[in-house]
Short mmCIF file of C-alpha atoms in Angstrom, two decimals:
data_model
loop_
_atom_site.label_atom_id
_atom_site.label_comp_id
_atom_site.label_asym_id
_atom_site.label_seq_id
_atom_site.Cartn_x
_atom_site.Cartn_y
_atom_site.Cartn_z
CA MET A 11 0.00 0.00 0.00
CA LEU A 12 2.85 2.44 0.76
CA PRO A 13 4.22 2.51 -2.82
CA LEU A 14 0.69 3.20 -4.10
CA LEU A 15 0.22 6.03 -1.61
CA ALA A 16 3.63 7.44 -2.54
CA PHE A 17 2.80 7.35 -6.26
CA THR A 18 -0.60 8.92 -5.61
CA GLY A 19 1.02 11.70 -3.57
CA LEU A 20 3.63 12.34 -6.25
CA PHE A 21 0.93 12.55 -8.91
CA ALA A 22 -1.00 14.99 -6.70
CA LEU A 23 2.10 17.22 -6.60
CA VAL A 24 2.11 17.38 -10.40
CA TYR A 25 -1.66 17.85 -10.58
CA ALA A 26 -1.57 20.78 -8.14
CA GLY A 27 -0.29 22.91 -10.99
CA GLU A 28 -3.60 22.52 -12.83
CA SER A 29 -5.52 24.38 -10.11
CA ILE A 30 -2.93 27.12 -10.08
CA LYS A 31 -2.92 27.35 -13.87
CA TYR A 32 -6.69 27.46 -14.29
CA GLY A 33 -7.00 29.87 -11.39
CA TYR A 34 -4.37 32.36 -12.53
CA LEU A 35 -3.16 31.80 -16.10
CA LEU A 36 -6.24 33.42 -17.65
CA ILE A 37 -5.91 36.39 -15.29
CA TYR A 38 -2.24 36.72 -16.19
CA MET A 39 -2.95 36.52 -19.92
CA GLU A 40 -5.75 39.10 -19.68
CA GLU A 41 -4.39 41.63 -17.20
CA GLN A 42 -0.65 41.56 -17.83
CA LEU A 43 -0.15 40.12 -21.30
CA LYS A 44 -3.30 41.84 -22.67
CA LEU A 45 -4.10 38.89 -24.94
CA ALA A 46 -7.39 38.95 -26.83
CA PRO A 47 -10.15 36.61 -25.60
CA ALA A 48 -9.88 34.41 -28.71
CA VAL A 49 -6.14 33.99 -28.16
CA ARG A 50 -6.65 33.15 -24.48
CA GLY A 51 -9.22 30.54 -25.51
CA ALA A 52 -6.84 29.07 -28.06
CA VAL A 53 -4.08 28.85 -25.44
CA ILE A 54 -6.36 27.02 -23.01
CA GLY A 55 -7.80 24.81 -25.77
CA ILE A 56 -4.48 23.53 -27.11
CA GLN A 57 -3.74 21.39 -24.05
CA PRO A 58 -6.57 18.85 -24.48
CA LEU A 59 -5.81 18.52 -28.18
CA ILE A 60 -2.17 17.69 -27.46
CA LYS A 61 -3.25 15.30 -24.71
CA LEU A 62 -5.51 13.43 -27.13
CA MET A 63 -2.70 13.21 -29.68
CA ILE A 64 -0.19 11.84 -27.12
CA MET A 65 -2.46 9.33 -25.36
CA PRO A 66 -2.43 6.60 -28.04
CA PHE A 67 1.37 6.46 -28.00
CA SER A 68 1.85 6.50 -24.21
CA ILE A 69 1.44 2.79 -23.55
CA ASP A 70 3.84 1.74 -26.30
CA LEU A 71 6.39 4.32 -25.23
CA GLY A 72 5.94 3.26 -21.60
CA ARG A 73 6.69 -0.34 -22.52
CA ARG A 74 9.88 0.74 -24.27
CA VAL A 75 11.31 3.06 -21.62
CA GLY A 76 9.49 1.84 -18.52
CA ILE A 77 6.17 3.15 -17.29
CA LEU A 78 7.55 4.71 -14.11
CA TRP A 79 10.40 6.31 -16.05
CA LEU A 80 7.90 7.77 -18.51
CA THR A 81 5.77 9.22 -15.69
CA CYS A 82 8.99 10.68 -14.25
CA THR A 83 9.66 12.27 -17.64
CA ALA A 84 6.10 13.65 -17.69
CA ALA A 85 6.70 15.28 -14.29
CA ALA A 86 9.90 16.83 -15.69
CA ILE A 87 7.91 18.16 -18.65
CA SER A 88 5.52 19.70 -16.11
CA VAL A 89 8.48 21.55 -14.57
CA ALA A 90 9.35 22.95 -18.01
CA SER A 91 5.74 23.88 -18.70
CA ASN A 92 5.39 25.90 -15.52
CA ILE A 93 8.72 27.59 -16.12
CA CYS A 94 7.36 28.68 -19.52
CA PHE A 95 4.37 30.29 -17.78
CA ALA A 96 6.60 31.99 -15.21
CA THR A 97 9.37 33.28 -17.48
CA TRP A 98 8.15 33.61 -21.07
CA PRO A 99 5.88 36.71 -21.06
CA ASN A 100 4.16 36.40 -24.43
CA VAL A 101 1.69 34.26 -26.32
CA VAL A 102 4.42 31.93 -27.59
CA GLY A 103 5.38 31.09 -24.00
CA MET A 104 1.76 30.43 -23.08
CA PHE A 105 1.30 28.09 -26.05
CA ALA A 106 4.61 26.36 -25.30
CA GLY A 107 3.59 25.81 -21.68
CA GLN A 108 0.19 24.44 -22.66
CA ILE A 109 1.62 22.14 -25.34
CA LEU A 110 4.09 20.76 -22.82
CA MET A 111 1.31 20.32 -20.25
CA GLY A 112 -0.80 18.49 -22.83
CA SER A 113 2.09 16.03 -23.14
CA VAL A 114 2.14 15.59 -19.36
CA TRP A 115 -1.53 14.65 -19.21
CA GLY A 116 -1.33 12.53 -22.36
CA ILE A 117 1.15 10.38 -20.45
CA PHE A 118 -0.28 10.48 -16.92
CA MET A 119 -3.93 9.99 -17.88
CA VAL A 120 -3.08 6.74 -19.66
CA LEU A 121 -0.31 5.35 -17.48
CA GLY A 122 -1.25 6.56 -13.99
CA ILE A 123 -3.98 4.01 -13.44
CA ILE A 124 -1.77 1.24 -14.84
CA VAL A 125 1.01 2.12 -12.39
CA ALA A 126 -1.46 2.28 -9.50
CA GLN A 127 -2.88 -1.15 -10.31
CA ARG A 128 0.59 -2.67 -10.66
CA LEU A 129 1.54 -1.27 -7.28
CA LEU A 130 -1.41 -3.04 -5.63
CA PRO A 131 -2.11 -6.02 -7.94
CA ASN A 132 -4.23 -7.94 -5.45
CA ALA A 133 -6.69 -5.06 -5.08
CA VAL A 134 -6.87 -3.25 -8.40
CA ALA A 135 -10.24 -1.64 -7.60
CA THR A 136 -8.81 -0.18 -4.41
CA ALA A 137 -5.69 0.95 -6.25
CA SER A 138 -7.82 2.59 -8.95
CA ALA A 139 -10.03 4.35 -6.39
CA ILE A 140 -7.06 5.68 -4.44
CA PHE A 141 -5.32 6.92 -7.58
CA MET A 142 -8.48 8.49 -9.02
CA ASN A 143 -8.81 10.61 -5.88
CA SER A 144 -5.31 12.02 -6.31
CA SER A 145 -6.61 14.69 -8.69
CA ALA A 146 -8.95 15.99 -5.97
CA LEU A 147 -6.04 16.06 -3.53
CA GLY A 148 -3.87 17.82 -6.11
CA SER A 149 -6.61 20.37 -6.83
CA ALA A 150 -6.98 21.17 -3.14
CA LEU A 151 -3.22 21.49 -2.71
CA GLY A 152 -2.98 23.71 -5.80
CA GLY A 153 -5.82 25.92 -4.62
CA ILE A 154 -4.21 26.49 -1.24
CA VAL A 155 -0.62 27.02 -2.35
CA GLY A 156 -1.71 28.95 -5.44
CA GLY A 157 -3.69 31.47 -3.42
CA ILE A 158 -0.86 31.92 -0.94
CA GLY A 159 1.68 32.03 -3.77
CA VAL A 160 -0.13 34.78 -5.69
CA ALA A 161 -0.40 36.83 -2.50
CA LEU A 162 3.32 36.39 -1.76
CA PHE A 163 4.93 36.30 -5.21
CA GLY A 164 2.35 37.67 -7.64
CA LEU A 165 1.86 36.78 -11.28
CA PRO A 166 3.60 35.15 -13.12
CA ASN A 167 5.99 34.11 -10.34
CA VAL A 168 3.31 31.92 -8.77
CA PHE A 169 4.06 29.37 -11.52
CA PHE A 170 7.41 28.63 -9.91
CA ILE A 171 5.41 26.88 -7.16
CA PRO A 172 3.97 24.14 -9.41
CA ALA A 173 7.37 23.89 -11.11
CA THR A 174 8.89 23.17 -7.70
CA LEU A 175 6.14 20.71 -6.76
CA SER A 176 6.65 18.89 -10.07
CA LEU A 177 10.40 18.82 -9.47
CA LEU A 178 9.76 17.08 -6.15
CA ALA A 179 7.62 14.58 -8.05
CA VAL A 180 10.45 14.01 -10.54
CA VAL A 181 12.79 13.08 -7.69
CA GLY A 182 10.24 10.76 -6.09
CA LEU A 183 9.23 9.09 -9.35
CA ALA A 184 12.87 8.61 -10.34
CA ALA A 185 13.51 6.90 -7.00
CA MET A 186 10.48 4.65 -7.54
CA ALA A 187 11.52 3.85 -11.12
CA LYS A 188 15.09 3.10 -10.08
CA SER A 189 13.96 0.70 -7.35
CA ASP A 190 11.54 -0.93 -9.83
CA THR A 191 14.18 -1.46 -12.54
CA PRO A 192 15.22 -5.11 -12.65
CA LYS A 193 18.84 -5.73 -11.70
CA PRO A 194 20.94 -7.62 -14.24
CA GLU A 195 21.79 -11.18 -13.36
CA PRO A 196 25.46 -11.71 -12.42
CA ALA A 197 27.43 -13.56 -15.07
CA ALA A 198 28.01 -17.25 -14.38
CA ALA A 199 31.59 -18.22 -13.64
#
């Protein structure tokens, strides 16, 4: 159960950025970047399109590189996405961040449940239920730290918070992937 809870918590760290993004990215694009409503809509709308394009390839890629390693990579892409929001003050940066985040969810939405079920193979329904609630936990975490972060750091610096949370997830997922990687058999003498 502990590996499942750890994975769920690490996913929640990555997911926390979604609450922060949907709470403050539109405000940032309207008030500071002065982007037109149609452009803001296009920026927000690109993420699900990218996610849908990535999803069919996630399982095959996960089999090739390792599912936990691929989720670790997705968390690293989340770091890059949030850094785009925080440091690239134009429409290109917003599109780049959203395209990267679409890749993150194209990987996690397909592989997350598979990882959860593999971590608790004797109770896949329980594993699925626990993992499926991680988005609610991540949303709550993002709402709390996002509100505090905007008050303390302002826009767009608040996006360094989800970048940091995702970086913590990268470290945790890498540790899980490393411990899950089969060790080579010693050569026979």
